[in-house]
DNA sequence: TTCTAAATGCGAAAACTTCTCATTCCGTTC
DNA sequence: GAACGGAATGAGAAGTTTTCGCATTTAGAA
């Protein structure tokens, strides 16, 4: 039961928060904008106000339940925190997102922060490119899976 | 004369474009938002419409004259392209921005894109942390140099 | 100088996010 | 399980950043 997850995170188990958390857990897409969560819940008949979606996602972020990303779009993208930290490689053609972890890069980042005298609090690495599928389909943007520019 | 730079970039040497380019070259701050460029020109008596600032910076980006960054703020930050590519470490307290290049990271990124089957088009690495100065001043945000949250 | 396509400035509008505040809900107390 | 009080929600207004539409101006060629 998700209520426990919320309680543990220091949040009251309200209906909107439960709906949002449940949705994030069950969605096939791991990376979603507030708007996308809103629309998906709407379709599922679990409507939650958009303002609440934004508030709750921000609270989840503070509580460590989700991570907020800033891909080169213009809006925030959220992801449920499951296992470990990871970085992203994003298709500029269709919006597909793949994940990866590279210990060497992680380690270098720490060293760089140290060298510069910074106390590192966070870091974000985004690789942009054309995914395998889109490389085949040379023409304009192909299958608009995920969140493609083509919306 | 900057007109040549513009012509070379395939852009007509208009007054607004010249003002913006000149300003970017002479400004002490290397990383600036459209709004900051707008205000600075305004103060200098070289007012250019904000819409034009946005248009021109986007054109400069397409022409390879500037690079657009998306620090974890909510707006774009632009930087004149001088030498080589580099990444950024940003102070979350005062907004200070330092730059660095790490060949190992660069190389790993290429390898990752390759492994995932992506044709890399770009990449961005942002390290966030507390800068040396801000670490000394433990309290709330100290000197609001650069573009700090404290505006 | 004249001419034309391109660029600019302005305000309107779009896109995303936060805020305000009346209403509702959660969780605790009785 | 009814009552209470503070926290959370919903709806719309408002804030931010960026783009758009179009009348007017300008760069650069003729
Ligand atoms: Mn992810
Ligand atoms: Mn830089
Ligand atoms: Zn793709
Ligand atoms: Zn600092």
mmCIF file with all atom_site columns, C-alpha atoms in Angstrom, chain A residues 12-85:
data_model
loop_
_atom_site.group_PDB
_atom_site.id
_atom_site.type_symbol
_atom_site.label_atom_id
_atom_site.label_alt_id
_atom_site.label_comp_id
_atom_site.label_asym_id
_atom_site.label_entity_id
_atom_site.label_seq_id
_atom_site.pdbx_PDB_ins_code
_atom_site.Cartn_x
_atom_site.Cartn_y
_atom_site.Cartn_z
_atom_site.occupancy
_atom_site.B_iso_or_equiv
_atom_site.pdbx_formal_charge
_atom_site.auth_seq_id
_atom_site.auth_comp_id
_atom_site.auth_asym_id
_atom_site.auth_atom_id
_atom_site.pdbx_PDB_model_num
ATOM 1  C CA . UNK A 1 12 ? -0.191  12.882 4.548   1.00 0.00 ? 12 UNK A CA 1
ATOM 2  C CA . UNK A 1 13 ? -1.775  10.114 2.526   1.00 0.00 ? 13 UNK A CA 1
ATOM 3  C CA . UNK A 1 14 ? -4.263  12.143 0.568   1.00 0.00 ? 14 UNK A CA 1
ATOM 4  C CA . UNK A 1 15 ? -6.206  10.859 -2.390  1.00 0.00 ? 15 UNK A CA 1
ATOM 5  C CA . UNK A 1 16 ? -4.444  13.029 -4.986  1.00 0.00 ? 16 UNK A CA 1
ATOM 6  C CA . UNK A 1 17 ? -1.020  12.045 -3.710  1.00 0.00 ? 17 UNK A CA 1
ATOM 7  C CA . UNK A 1 18 ? -1.939  8.371  -3.744  1.00 0.00 ? 18 UNK A CA 1
ATOM 8  C CA . UNK A 1 19 ? -3.259  8.615  -7.287  1.00 0.00 ? 19 UNK A CA 1
ATOM 9  C CA . UNK A 1 20 ? -0.156  10.348 -8.518  1.00 0.00 ? 20 UNK A CA 1
ATOM 10 C CA . UNK A 1 21 ? 2.237   7.985  -6.787  1.00 0.00 ? 21 UNK A CA 1
ATOM 11 C CA . UNK A 1 22 ? 0.342   4.936  -7.986  1.00 0.00 ? 22 UNK A CA 1
ATOM 12 C CA . UNK A 1 23 ? 0.316   6.286  -11.500 1.00 0.00 ? 23 UNK A CA 1
ATOM 13 C CA . UNK A 1 24 ? 4.041   6.936  -11.514 1.00 0.00 ? 24 UNK A CA 1
ATOM 14 C CA . UNK A 1 25 ? 4.656   3.420  -10.297 1.00 0.00 ? 25 UNK A CA 1
ATOM 15 C CA . UNK A 1 26 ? 2.462   1.759  -12.895 1.00 0.00 ? 26 UNK A CA 1
ATOM 16 C CA . UNK A 1 27 ? 3.159   3.928  -15.921 1.00 0.00 ? 27 UNK A CA 1
ATOM 17 C CA . UNK A 1 28 ? 5.260   2.406  -18.677 1.00 0.00 ? 28 UNK A CA 1
ATOM 18 C CA . UNK A 1 29 ? 6.920   5.745  -19.263 1.00 0.00 ? 29 UNK A CA 1
ATOM 19 C CA . UNK A 1 30 ? 9.456   6.533  -16.592 1.00 0.00 ? 30 UNK A CA 1
ATOM 20 C CA . UNK A 1 31 ? 9.967   10.186 -17.532 1.00 0.00 ? 31 UNK A CA 1
ATOM 21 C CA . UNK A 1 32 ? 6.895   12.384 -17.552 1.00 0.00 ? 32 UNK A CA 1
ATOM 22 C CA . UNK A 1 33 ? 5.999   16.059 -17.468 1.00 0.00 ? 33 UNK A CA 1
ATOM 23 C CA . UNK A 1 34 ? 3.396   17.408 -15.047 1.00 0.00 ? 34 UNK A CA 1
ATOM 24 C CA . UNK A 1 35 ? 1.072   17.923 -17.970 1.00 0.00 ? 35 UNK A CA 1
ATOM 25 C CA . UNK A 1 36 ? 1.465   14.320 -19.042 1.00 0.00 ? 36 UNK A CA 1
ATOM 26 C CA . UNK A 1 37 ? 0.665   13.053 -15.574 1.00 0.00 ? 37 UNK A CA 1
ATOM 27 C CA . UNK A 1 38 ? -2.344  15.332 -15.513 1.00 0.00 ? 38 UNK A CA 1
ATOM 28 C CA . UNK A 1 39 ? -3.717  14.117 -18.816 1.00 0.00 ? 39 UNK A CA 1
ATOM 29 C CA . UNK A 1 40 ? -3.082  10.472 -18.037 1.00 0.00 ? 40 UNK A CA 1
ATOM 30 C CA . UNK A 1 41 ? -4.945  10.701 -14.741 1.00 0.00 ? 41 UNK A CA 1
ATOM 31 C CA . UNK A 1 42 ? -7.738  12.566 -16.449 1.00 0.00 ? 42 UNK A CA 1
ATOM 32 C CA . UNK A 1 43 ? -8.169  9.796  -19.003 1.00 0.00 ? 43 UNK A CA 1
ATOM 33 C CA . UNK A 1 44 ? -8.047  7.204  -16.261 1.00 0.00 ? 44 UNK A CA 1
ATOM 34 C CA . UNK A 1 45 ? -10.912 8.979  -14.544 1.00 0.00 ? 45 UNK A CA 1
ATOM 35 C CA . UNK A 1 46 ? -8.645  9.858  -11.631 1.00 0.00 ? 46 UNK A CA 1
ATOM 36 C CA . UNK A 1 47 ? -8.596  13.570 -12.312 1.00 0.00 ? 47 UNK A CA 1
ATOM 37 C CA . UNK A 1 48 ? -6.420  15.713 -10.092 1.00 0.00 ? 48 UNK A CA 1
ATOM 38 C CA . UNK A 1 49 ? -6.072  19.458 -10.528 1.00 0.00 ? 49 UNK A CA 1
ATOM 39 C CA . UNK A 1 50 ? -3.038  20.546 -12.486 1.00 0.00 ? 50 UNK A CA 1
ATOM 40 C CA . UNK A 1 51 ? -1.902  22.844 -9.706  1.00 0.00 ? 51 UNK A CA 1
ATOM 41 C CA . UNK A 1 52 ? -2.000  19.910 -7.350  1.00 0.00 ? 52 UNK A CA 1
ATOM 42 C CA . UNK A 1 53 ? 0.033   17.811 -9.738  1.00 0.00 ? 53 UNK A CA 1
ATOM 43 C CA . UNK A 1 54 ? 2.725   20.465 -9.722  1.00 0.00 ? 54 UNK A CA 1
ATOM 44 C CA . UNK A 1 55 ? 2.589   20.864 -5.954  1.00 0.00 ? 55 UNK A CA 1
ATOM 45 C CA . UNK A 1 56 ? 2.671   17.162 -5.266  1.00 0.00 ? 56 UNK A CA 1
ATOM 46 C CA . UNK A 1 57 ? 5.485   16.438 -7.693  1.00 0.00 ? 57 UNK A CA 1
ATOM 47 C CA . UNK A 1 58 ? 7.524   19.185 -6.093  1.00 0.00 ? 58 UNK A CA 1
ATOM 48 C CA . UNK A 1 59 ? 6.794   17.731 -2.667  1.00 0.00 ? 59 UNK A CA 1
ATOM 49 C CA . UNK A 1 60 ? 7.740   14.273 -3.882  1.00 0.00 ? 60 UNK A CA 1
ATOM 50 C CA . UNK A 1 61 ? 10.964  15.734 -5.141  1.00 0.00 ? 61 UNK A CA 1
ATOM 51 C CA . UNK A 1 62 ? 11.735  17.302 -1.766  1.00 0.00 ? 62 UNK A CA 1
ATOM 52 C CA . UNK A 1 63 ? 10.879  14.029 -0.083  1.00 0.00 ? 63 UNK A CA 1
ATOM 53 C CA . UNK A 1 64 ? 13.230  12.181 -2.385  1.00 0.00 ? 64 UNK A CA 1
ATOM 54 C CA . UNK A 1 65 ? 10.480  10.141 -4.016  1.00 0.00 ? 65 UNK A CA 1
ATOM 55 C CA . UNK A 1 66 ? 11.015  11.560 -7.481  1.00 0.00 ? 66 UNK A CA 1
ATOM 56 C CA . UNK A 1 67 ? 13.736  13.342 -9.419  1.00 0.00 ? 67 UNK A CA 1
ATOM 57 C CA . UNK A 1 68 ? 13.157  16.354 -11.592 1.00 0.00 ? 68 UNK A CA 1
ATOM 58 C CA . UNK A 1 69 ? 14.997  16.627 -14.881 1.00 0.00 ? 69 UNK A CA 1
ATOM 59 C CA . UNK A 1 70 ? 15.518  19.540 -17.241 1.00 0.00 ? 70 UNK A CA 1
ATOM 60 C CA . UNK A 1 71 ? 15.998  18.095 -20.658 1.00 0.00 ? 71 UNK A CA 1
ATOM 61 C CA . UNK A 1 72 ? 16.572  20.695 -23.377 1.00 0.00 ? 72 UNK A CA 1
ATOM 62 C CA . UNK A 1 73 ? 12.893  21.315 -23.738 1.00 0.00 ? 73 UNK A CA 1
ATOM 63 C CA . UNK A 1 74 ? 11.424  24.017 -21.591 1.00 0.00 ? 74 UNK A CA 1
ATOM 64 C CA . UNK A 1 75 ? 9.565   22.089 -18.996 1.00 0.00 ? 75 UNK A CA 1
ATOM 65 C CA . UNK A 1 76 ? 10.362  19.802 -16.099 1.00 0.00 ? 76 UNK A CA 1
ATOM 66 C CA . UNK A 1 77 ? 10.268  16.039 -16.439 1.00 0.00 ? 77 UNK A CA 1
ATOM 67 C CA . UNK A 1 78 ? 9.783   13.826 -13.413 1.00 0.00 ? 78 UNK A CA 1
ATOM 68 C CA . UNK A 1 79 ? 10.847  10.289 -12.688 1.00 0.00 ? 79 UNK A CA 1
ATOM 69 C CA . UNK A 1 80 ? 10.074  8.000  -9.787  1.00 0.00 ? 80 UNK A CA 1
ATOM 70 C CA . UNK A 1 81 ? 13.166  7.197  -7.786  1.00 0.00 ? 81 UNK A CA 1
ATOM 71 C CA . UNK A 1 82 ? 13.684  3.483  -7.927  1.00 0.00 ? 82 UNK A CA 1
ATOM 72 C CA . UNK A 1 83 ? 17.209  2.289  -7.712  1.00 0.00 ? 83 UNK A CA 1
ATOM 73 C CA . UNK A 1 84 ? 20.370  4.237  -8.179  1.00 0.00 ? 84 UNK A CA 1
ATOM 74 C CA . UNK A 1 85 ? 21.273  7.531  -9.692  1.00 0.00 ? 85 UNK A CA 1
#
